[in-house]
Tab-separated table of C-alpha atoms in Angstrom:
chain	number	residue	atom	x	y	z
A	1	UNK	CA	97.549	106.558	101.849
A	2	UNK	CA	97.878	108.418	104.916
A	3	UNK	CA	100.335	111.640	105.435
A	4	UNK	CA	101.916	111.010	108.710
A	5	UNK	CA	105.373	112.296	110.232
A	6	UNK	CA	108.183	110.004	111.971
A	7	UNK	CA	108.219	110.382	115.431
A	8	UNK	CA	110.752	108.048	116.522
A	9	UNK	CA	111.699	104.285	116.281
A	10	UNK	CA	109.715	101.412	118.153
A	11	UNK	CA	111.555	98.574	120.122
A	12	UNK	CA	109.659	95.879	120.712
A	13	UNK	CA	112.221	92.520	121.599
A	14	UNK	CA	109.853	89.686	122.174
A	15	UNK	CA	107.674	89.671	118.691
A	16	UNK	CA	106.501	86.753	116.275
A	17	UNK	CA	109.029	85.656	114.131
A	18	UNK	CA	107.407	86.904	111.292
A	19	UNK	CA	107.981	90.382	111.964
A	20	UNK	CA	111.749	89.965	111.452
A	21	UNK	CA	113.793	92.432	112.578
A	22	UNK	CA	112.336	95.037	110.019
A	23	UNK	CA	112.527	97.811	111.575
A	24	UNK	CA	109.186	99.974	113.454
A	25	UNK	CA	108.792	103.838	113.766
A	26	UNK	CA	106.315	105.241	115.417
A	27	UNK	CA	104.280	107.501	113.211
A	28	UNK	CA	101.951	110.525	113.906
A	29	UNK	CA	98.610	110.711	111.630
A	30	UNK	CA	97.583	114.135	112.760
A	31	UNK	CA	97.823	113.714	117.020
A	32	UNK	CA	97.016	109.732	116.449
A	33	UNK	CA	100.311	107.257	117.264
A	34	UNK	CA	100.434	104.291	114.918
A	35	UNK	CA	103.443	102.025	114.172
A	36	UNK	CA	104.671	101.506	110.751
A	37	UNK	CA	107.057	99.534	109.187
A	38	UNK	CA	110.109	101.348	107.185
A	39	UNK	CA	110.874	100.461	104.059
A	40	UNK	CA	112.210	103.104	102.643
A	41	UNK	CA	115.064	104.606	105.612
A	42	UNK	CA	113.493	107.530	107.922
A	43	UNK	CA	114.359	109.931	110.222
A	44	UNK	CA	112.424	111.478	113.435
A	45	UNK	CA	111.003	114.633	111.504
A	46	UNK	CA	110.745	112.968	108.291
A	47	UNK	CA	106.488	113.672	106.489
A	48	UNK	CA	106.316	110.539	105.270
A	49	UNK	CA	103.473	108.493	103.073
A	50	UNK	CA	102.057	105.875	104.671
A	51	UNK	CA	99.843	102.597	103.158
A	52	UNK	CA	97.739	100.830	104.592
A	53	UNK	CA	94.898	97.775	104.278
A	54	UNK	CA	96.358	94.816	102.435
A	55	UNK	CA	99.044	97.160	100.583
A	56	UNK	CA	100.872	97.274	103.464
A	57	UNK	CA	102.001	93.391	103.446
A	58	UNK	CA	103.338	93.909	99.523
A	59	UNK	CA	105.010	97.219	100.527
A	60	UNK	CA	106.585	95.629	103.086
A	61	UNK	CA	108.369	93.116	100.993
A	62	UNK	CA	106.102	90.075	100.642
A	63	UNK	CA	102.629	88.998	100.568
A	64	UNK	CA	103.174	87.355	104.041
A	65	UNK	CA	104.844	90.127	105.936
A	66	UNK	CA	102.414	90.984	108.484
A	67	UNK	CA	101.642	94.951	108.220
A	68	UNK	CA	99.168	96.526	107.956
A	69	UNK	CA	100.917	99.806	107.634
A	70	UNK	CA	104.294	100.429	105.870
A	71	UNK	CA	105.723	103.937	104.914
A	72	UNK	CA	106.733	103.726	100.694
A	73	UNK	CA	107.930	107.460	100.542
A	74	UNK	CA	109.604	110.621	101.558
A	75	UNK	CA	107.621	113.353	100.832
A	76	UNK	CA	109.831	115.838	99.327
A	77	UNK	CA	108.501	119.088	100.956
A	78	UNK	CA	106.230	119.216	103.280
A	79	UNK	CA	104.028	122.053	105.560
A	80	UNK	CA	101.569	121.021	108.228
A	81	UNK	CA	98.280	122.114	107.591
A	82	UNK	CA	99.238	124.472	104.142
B	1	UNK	CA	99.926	99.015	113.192
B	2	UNK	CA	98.156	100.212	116.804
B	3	UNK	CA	99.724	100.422	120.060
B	4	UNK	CA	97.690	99.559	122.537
B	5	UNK	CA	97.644	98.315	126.033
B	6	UNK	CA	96.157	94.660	127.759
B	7	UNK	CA	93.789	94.706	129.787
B	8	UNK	CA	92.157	91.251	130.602
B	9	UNK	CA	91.912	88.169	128.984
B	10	UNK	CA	88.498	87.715	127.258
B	11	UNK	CA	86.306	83.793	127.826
B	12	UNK	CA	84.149	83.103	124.833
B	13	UNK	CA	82.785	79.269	125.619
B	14	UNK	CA	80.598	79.536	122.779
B	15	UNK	CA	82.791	80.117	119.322
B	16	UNK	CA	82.983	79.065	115.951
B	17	UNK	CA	85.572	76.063	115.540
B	18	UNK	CA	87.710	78.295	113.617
B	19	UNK	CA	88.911	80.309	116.389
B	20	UNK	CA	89.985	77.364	117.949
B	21	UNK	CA	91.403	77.578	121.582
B	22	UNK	CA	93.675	80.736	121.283
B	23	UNK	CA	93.959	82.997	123.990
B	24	UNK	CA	91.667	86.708	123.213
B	25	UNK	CA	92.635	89.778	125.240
B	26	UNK	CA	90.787	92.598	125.568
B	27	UNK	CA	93.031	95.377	124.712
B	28	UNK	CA	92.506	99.187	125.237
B	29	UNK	CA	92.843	101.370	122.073
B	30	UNK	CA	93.060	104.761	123.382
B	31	UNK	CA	89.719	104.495	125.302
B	32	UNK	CA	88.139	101.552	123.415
B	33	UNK	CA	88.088	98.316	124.278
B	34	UNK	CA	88.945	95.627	120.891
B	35	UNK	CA	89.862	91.931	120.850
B	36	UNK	CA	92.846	90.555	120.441
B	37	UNK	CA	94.344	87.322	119.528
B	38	UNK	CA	97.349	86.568	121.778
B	39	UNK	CA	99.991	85.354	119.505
B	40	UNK	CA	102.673	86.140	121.690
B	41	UNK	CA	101.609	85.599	125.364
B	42	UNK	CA	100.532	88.456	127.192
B	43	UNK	CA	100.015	89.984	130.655
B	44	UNK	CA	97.703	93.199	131.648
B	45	UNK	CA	99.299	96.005	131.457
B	46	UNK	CA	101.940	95.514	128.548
B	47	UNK	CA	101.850	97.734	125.974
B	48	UNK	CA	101.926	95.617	123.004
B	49	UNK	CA	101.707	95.996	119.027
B	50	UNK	CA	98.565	95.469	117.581
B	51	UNK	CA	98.222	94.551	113.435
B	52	UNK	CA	95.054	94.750	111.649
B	53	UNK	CA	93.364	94.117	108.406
B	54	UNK	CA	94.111	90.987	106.304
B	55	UNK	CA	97.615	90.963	108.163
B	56	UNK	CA	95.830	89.876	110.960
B	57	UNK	CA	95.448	86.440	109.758
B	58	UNK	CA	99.076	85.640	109.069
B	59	UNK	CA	100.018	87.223	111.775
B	60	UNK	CA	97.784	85.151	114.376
B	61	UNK	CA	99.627	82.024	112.750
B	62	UNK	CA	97.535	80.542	108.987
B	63	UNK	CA	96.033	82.317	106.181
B	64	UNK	CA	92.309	81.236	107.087
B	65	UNK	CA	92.956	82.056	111.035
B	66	UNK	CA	89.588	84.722	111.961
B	67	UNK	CA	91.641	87.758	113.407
B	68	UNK	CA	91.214	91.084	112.033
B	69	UNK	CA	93.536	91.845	115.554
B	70	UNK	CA	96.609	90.224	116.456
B	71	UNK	CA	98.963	90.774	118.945
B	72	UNK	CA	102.586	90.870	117.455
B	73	UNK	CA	105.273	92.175	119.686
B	74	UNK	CA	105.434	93.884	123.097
B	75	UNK	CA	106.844	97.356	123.256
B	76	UNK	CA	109.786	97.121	125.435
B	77	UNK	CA	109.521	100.136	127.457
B	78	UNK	CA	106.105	102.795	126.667
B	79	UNK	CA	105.214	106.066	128.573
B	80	UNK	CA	101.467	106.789	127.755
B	81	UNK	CA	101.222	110.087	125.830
B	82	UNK	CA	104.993	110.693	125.968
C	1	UNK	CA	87.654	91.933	116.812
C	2	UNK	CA	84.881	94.713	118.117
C	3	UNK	CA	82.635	93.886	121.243
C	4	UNK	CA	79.153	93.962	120.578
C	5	UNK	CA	75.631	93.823	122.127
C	6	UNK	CA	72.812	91.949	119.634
C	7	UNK	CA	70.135	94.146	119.467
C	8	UNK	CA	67.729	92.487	117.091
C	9	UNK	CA	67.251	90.125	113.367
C	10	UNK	CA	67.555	92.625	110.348
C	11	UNK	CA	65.078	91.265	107.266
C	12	UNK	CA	66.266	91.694	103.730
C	13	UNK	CA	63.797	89.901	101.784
C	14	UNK	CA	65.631	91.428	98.206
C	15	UNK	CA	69.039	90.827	98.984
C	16	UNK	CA	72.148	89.565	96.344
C	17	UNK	CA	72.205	85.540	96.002
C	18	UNK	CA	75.306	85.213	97.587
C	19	UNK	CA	73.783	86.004	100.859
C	20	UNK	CA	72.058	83.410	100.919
C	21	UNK	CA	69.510	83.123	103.594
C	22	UNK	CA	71.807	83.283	106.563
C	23	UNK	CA	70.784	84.964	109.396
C	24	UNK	CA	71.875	89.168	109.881
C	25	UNK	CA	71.531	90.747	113.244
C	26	UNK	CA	71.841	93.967	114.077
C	27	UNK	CA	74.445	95.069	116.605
C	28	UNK	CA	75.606	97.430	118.485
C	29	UNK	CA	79.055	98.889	118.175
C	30	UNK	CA	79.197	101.342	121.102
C	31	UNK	CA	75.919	103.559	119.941
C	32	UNK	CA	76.262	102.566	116.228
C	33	UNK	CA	74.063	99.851	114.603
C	34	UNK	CA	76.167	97.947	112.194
C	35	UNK	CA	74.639	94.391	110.617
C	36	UNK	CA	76.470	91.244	111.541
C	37	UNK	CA	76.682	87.733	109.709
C	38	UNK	CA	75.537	85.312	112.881
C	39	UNK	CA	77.676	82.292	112.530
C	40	UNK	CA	76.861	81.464	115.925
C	41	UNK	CA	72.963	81.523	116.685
C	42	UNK	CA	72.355	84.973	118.803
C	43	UNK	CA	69.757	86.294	121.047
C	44	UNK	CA	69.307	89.468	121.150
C	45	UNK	CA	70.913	91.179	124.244
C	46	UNK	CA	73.645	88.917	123.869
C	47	UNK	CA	77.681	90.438	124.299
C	48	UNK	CA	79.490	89.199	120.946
C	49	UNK	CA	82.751	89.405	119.258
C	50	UNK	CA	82.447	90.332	116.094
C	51	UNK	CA	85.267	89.914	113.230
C	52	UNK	CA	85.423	92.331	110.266
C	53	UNK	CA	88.258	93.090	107.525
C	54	UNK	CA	88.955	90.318	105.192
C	55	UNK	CA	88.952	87.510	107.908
C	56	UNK	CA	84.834	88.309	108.074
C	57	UNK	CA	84.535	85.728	105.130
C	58	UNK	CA	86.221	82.737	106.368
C	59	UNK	CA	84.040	83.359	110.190
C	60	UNK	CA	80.957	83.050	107.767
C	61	UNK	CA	81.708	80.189	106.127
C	62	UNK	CA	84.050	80.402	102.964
C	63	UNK	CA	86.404	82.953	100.925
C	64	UNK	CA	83.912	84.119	99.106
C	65	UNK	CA	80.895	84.703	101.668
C	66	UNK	CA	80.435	88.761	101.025
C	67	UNK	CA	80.606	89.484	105.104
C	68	UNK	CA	82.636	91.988	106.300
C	69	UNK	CA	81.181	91.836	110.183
C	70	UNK	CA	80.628	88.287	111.211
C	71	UNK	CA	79.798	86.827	114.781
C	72	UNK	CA	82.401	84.289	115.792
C	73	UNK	CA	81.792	84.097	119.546
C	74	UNK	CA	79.171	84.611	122.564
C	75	UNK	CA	81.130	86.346	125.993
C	76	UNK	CA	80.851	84.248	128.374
C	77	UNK	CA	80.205	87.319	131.285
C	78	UNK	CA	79.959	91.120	129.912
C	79	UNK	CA	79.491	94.007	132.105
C	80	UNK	CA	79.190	97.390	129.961
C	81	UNK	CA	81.890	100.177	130.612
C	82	UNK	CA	83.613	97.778	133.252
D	1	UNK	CA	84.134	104.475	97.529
D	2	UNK	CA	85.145	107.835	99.319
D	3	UNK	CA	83.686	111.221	97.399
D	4	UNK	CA	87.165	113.292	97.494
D	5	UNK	CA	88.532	116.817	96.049
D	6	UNK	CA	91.806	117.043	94.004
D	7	UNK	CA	93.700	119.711	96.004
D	8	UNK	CA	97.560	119.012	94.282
D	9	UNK	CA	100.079	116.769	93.382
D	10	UNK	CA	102.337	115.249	95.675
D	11	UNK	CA	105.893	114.628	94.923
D	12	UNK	CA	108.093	111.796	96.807
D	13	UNK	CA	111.433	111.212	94.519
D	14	UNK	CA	112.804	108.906	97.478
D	15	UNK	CA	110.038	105.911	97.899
D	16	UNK	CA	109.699	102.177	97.173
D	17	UNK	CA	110.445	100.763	94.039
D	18	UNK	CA	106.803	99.219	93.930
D	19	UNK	CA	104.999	102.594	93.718
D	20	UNK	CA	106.691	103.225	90.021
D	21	UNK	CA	106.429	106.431	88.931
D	22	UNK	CA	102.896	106.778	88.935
D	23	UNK	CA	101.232	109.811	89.582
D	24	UNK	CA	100.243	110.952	93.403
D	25	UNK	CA	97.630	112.951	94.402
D	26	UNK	CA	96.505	114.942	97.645
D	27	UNK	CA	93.052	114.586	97.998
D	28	UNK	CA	90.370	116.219	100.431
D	29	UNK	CA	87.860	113.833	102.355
D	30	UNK	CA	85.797	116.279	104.092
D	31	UNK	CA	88.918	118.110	105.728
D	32	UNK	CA	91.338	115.010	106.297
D	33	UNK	CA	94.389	114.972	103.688
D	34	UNK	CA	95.084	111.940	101.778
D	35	UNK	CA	97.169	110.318	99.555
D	36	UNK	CA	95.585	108.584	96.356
D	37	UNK	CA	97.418	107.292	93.166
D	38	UNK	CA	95.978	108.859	90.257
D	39	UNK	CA	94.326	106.296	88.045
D	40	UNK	CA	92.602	108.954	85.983
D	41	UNK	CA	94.328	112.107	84.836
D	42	UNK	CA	92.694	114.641	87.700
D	43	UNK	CA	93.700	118.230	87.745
D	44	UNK	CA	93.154	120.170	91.285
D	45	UNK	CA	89.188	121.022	91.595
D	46	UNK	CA	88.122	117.707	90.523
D	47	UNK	CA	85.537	116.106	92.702
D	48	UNK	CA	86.648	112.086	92.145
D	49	UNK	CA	85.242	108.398	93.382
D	50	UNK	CA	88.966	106.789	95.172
D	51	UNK	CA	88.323	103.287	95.774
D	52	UNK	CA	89.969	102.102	99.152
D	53	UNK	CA	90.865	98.679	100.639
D	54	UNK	CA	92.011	95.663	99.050
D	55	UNK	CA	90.104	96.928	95.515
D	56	UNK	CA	92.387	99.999	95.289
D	57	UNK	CA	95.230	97.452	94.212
D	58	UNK	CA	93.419	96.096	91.292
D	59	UNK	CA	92.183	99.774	90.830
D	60	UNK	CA	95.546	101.305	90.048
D	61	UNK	CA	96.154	98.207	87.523
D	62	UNK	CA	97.648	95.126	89.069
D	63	UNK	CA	96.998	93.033	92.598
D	64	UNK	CA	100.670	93.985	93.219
D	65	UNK	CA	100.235	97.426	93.615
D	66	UNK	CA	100.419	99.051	96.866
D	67	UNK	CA	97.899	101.626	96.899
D	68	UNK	CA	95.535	101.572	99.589
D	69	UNK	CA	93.280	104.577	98.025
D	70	UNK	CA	93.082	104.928	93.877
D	71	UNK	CA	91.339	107.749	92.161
D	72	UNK	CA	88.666	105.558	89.854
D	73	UNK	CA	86.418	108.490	88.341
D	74	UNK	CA	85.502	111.940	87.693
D	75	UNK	CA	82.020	112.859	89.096
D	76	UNK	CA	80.598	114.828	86.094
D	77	UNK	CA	78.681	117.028	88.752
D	78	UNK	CA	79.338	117.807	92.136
D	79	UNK	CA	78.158	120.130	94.253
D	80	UNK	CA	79.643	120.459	97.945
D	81	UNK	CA	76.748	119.659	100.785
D	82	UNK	CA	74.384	119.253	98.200
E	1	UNK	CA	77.844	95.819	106.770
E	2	UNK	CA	76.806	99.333	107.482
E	3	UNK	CA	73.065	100.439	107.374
E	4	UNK	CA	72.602	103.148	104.506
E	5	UNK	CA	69.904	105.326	102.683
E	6	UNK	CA	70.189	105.543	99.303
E	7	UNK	CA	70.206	109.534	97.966
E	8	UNK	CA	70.915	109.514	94.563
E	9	UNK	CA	72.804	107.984	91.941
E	10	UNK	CA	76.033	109.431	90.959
E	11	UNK	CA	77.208	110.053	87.190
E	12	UNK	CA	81.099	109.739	86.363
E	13	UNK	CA	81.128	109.652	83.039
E	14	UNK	CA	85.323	109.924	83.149
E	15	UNK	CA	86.137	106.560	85.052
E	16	UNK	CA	88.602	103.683	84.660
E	17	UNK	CA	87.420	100.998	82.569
E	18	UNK	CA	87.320	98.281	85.391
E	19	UNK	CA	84.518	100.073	86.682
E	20	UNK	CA	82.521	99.127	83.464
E	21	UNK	CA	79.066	100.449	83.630
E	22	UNK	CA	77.434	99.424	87.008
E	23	UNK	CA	75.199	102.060	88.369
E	24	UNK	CA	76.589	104.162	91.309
E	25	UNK	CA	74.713	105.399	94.173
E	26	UNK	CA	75.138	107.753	96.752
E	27	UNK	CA	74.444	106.495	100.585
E	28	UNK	CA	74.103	108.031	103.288
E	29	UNK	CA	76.365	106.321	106.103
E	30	UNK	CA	74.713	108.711	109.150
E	31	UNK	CA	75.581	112.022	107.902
E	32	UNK	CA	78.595	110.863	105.613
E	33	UNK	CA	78.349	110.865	101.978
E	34	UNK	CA	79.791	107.511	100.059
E	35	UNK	CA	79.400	105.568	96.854
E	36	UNK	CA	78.402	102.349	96.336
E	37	UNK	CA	78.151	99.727	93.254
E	38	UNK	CA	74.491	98.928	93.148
E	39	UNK	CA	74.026	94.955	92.905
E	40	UNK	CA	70.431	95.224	93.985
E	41	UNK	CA	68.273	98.180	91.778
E	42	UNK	CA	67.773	100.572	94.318
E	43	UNK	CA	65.820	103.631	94.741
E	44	UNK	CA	66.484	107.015	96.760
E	45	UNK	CA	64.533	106.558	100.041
E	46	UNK	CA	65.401	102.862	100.316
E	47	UNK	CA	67.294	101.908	103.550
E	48	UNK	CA	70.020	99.366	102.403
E	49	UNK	CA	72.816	97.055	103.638
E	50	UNK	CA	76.277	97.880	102.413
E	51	UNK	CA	79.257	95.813	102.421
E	52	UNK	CA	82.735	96.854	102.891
E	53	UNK	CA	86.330	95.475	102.665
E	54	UNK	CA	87.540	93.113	100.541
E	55	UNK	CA	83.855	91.069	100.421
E	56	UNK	CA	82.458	94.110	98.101
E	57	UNK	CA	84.556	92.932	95.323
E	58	UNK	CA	82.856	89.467	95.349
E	59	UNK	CA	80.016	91.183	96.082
E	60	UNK	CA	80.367	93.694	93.015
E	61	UNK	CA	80.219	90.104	91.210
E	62	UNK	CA	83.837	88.867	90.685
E	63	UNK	CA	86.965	88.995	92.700
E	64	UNK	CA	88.319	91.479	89.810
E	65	UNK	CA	85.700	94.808	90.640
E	66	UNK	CA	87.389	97.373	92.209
E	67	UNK	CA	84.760	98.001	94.846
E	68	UNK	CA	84.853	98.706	98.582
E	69	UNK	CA	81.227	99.434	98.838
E	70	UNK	CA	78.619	97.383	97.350
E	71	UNK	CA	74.739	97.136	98.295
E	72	UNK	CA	73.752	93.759	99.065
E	73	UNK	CA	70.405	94.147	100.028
E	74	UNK	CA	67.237	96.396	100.836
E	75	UNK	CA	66.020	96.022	104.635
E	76	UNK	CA	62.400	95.095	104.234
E	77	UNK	CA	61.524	97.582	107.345
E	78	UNK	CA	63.629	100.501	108.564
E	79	UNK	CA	63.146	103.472	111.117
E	80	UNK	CA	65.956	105.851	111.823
E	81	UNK	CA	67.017	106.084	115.130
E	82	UNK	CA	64.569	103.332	116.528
């Protein structure tokens, strides 16, 4: 899993049905932006722990949500780079 | 999931039958170029979502679709490196 | 899906049954050589999308094909870094 | 597999349900921090095998678990650029 | 599949029992380090093809092996770089 920090949420109206209206942050992995899918409730600022691969559909709720990233956890304390 | 932006549609005559007729765009990852599959009907320029890995299948519409990259949503409004 | 130039047949005389005897090319990912499934029937010099990820096994054939790069399509016109 | 370096635990009291309470780990590949559930018993030091992709489900002990990158051995020997 | 030389086999004595015996060998992916089930009987020195993603569990030889990395075959002819 990757270590990446909330940057903010994603709004993207016109998507495939299948992506529900689960909501999207956009996620820093080191200076990288990816979009994830929230499962868990974050916050802009929040280090968060990100899965990815085929993990991400069943973290995501179902075994047909299509992710292929969704953050499963709040890391409790967190220092970049330490 | 990668956010990336369209840049032209992509003509491969020659394909296996699985691919079928659905539209490929040639999307810019940062400064690569990947294929797409269009599941959502794009123009160059947006700035859409892109999911990977085994998600990609689902996501381009049937479990034994080819796509390891599917276009799922377009970002409503993106700034590059904002 | 990556774009690809075919740069030549790879021969694995001692290879696992489940290859079988299909054809492997290697390609070009940018300057890395990577070894593609040819589902298509390549030349070499020929611009091709390749497929990896899970969805590499149906493009060669069947679920349980061991591919994870397989050739699904010939571009119709290619110009490098255009 | 990935050849990685127990640095410490990481603790995440707020995450999915689906993760349980099994152990996680921060582990070094090369210098990139990651996340891998602990399949083992590691202690920091440990040079370890983590098994990624769809095999790091089955790795941490069921096809519904979503771990993208499981900690699968303990490399008796390892020396660092050896 | 990537194109790897084998360096040397690895020895985790300490691994999870889904792992079962299967000999381990170290590859050289360019200048990176990784592990790989051996399906083959390799040797150092030999150039190899490696498969990734979900196709090295079949690969491994059932859908159960927790492998991302399997070698599927030796490359009758190699030279680095050419």
């Amino acid at each position: 899993m990757k270590i990446c920090q909330v940057e903010k949420p994603l709004v993207a109206t016109h998507r495939i049905a299948g992506l529900e209206h689960r909501h999207l942050q956009v996620v820093l992995d080191g200076s990288s932006q990816l979009v994830a899918v929230d499962a868990i409730g974050c916050t802009p600022g929040d280090w968060v722990i990100c899965v990815g691969s085929s993990a991400a559909r069943e973290a995501a709720g179902s075994k047909e949500y299509p992710s292929d990233l969704t953050i499963v956890g709040i890391i409790d304390y967190w220092e970049e780079g330490a």
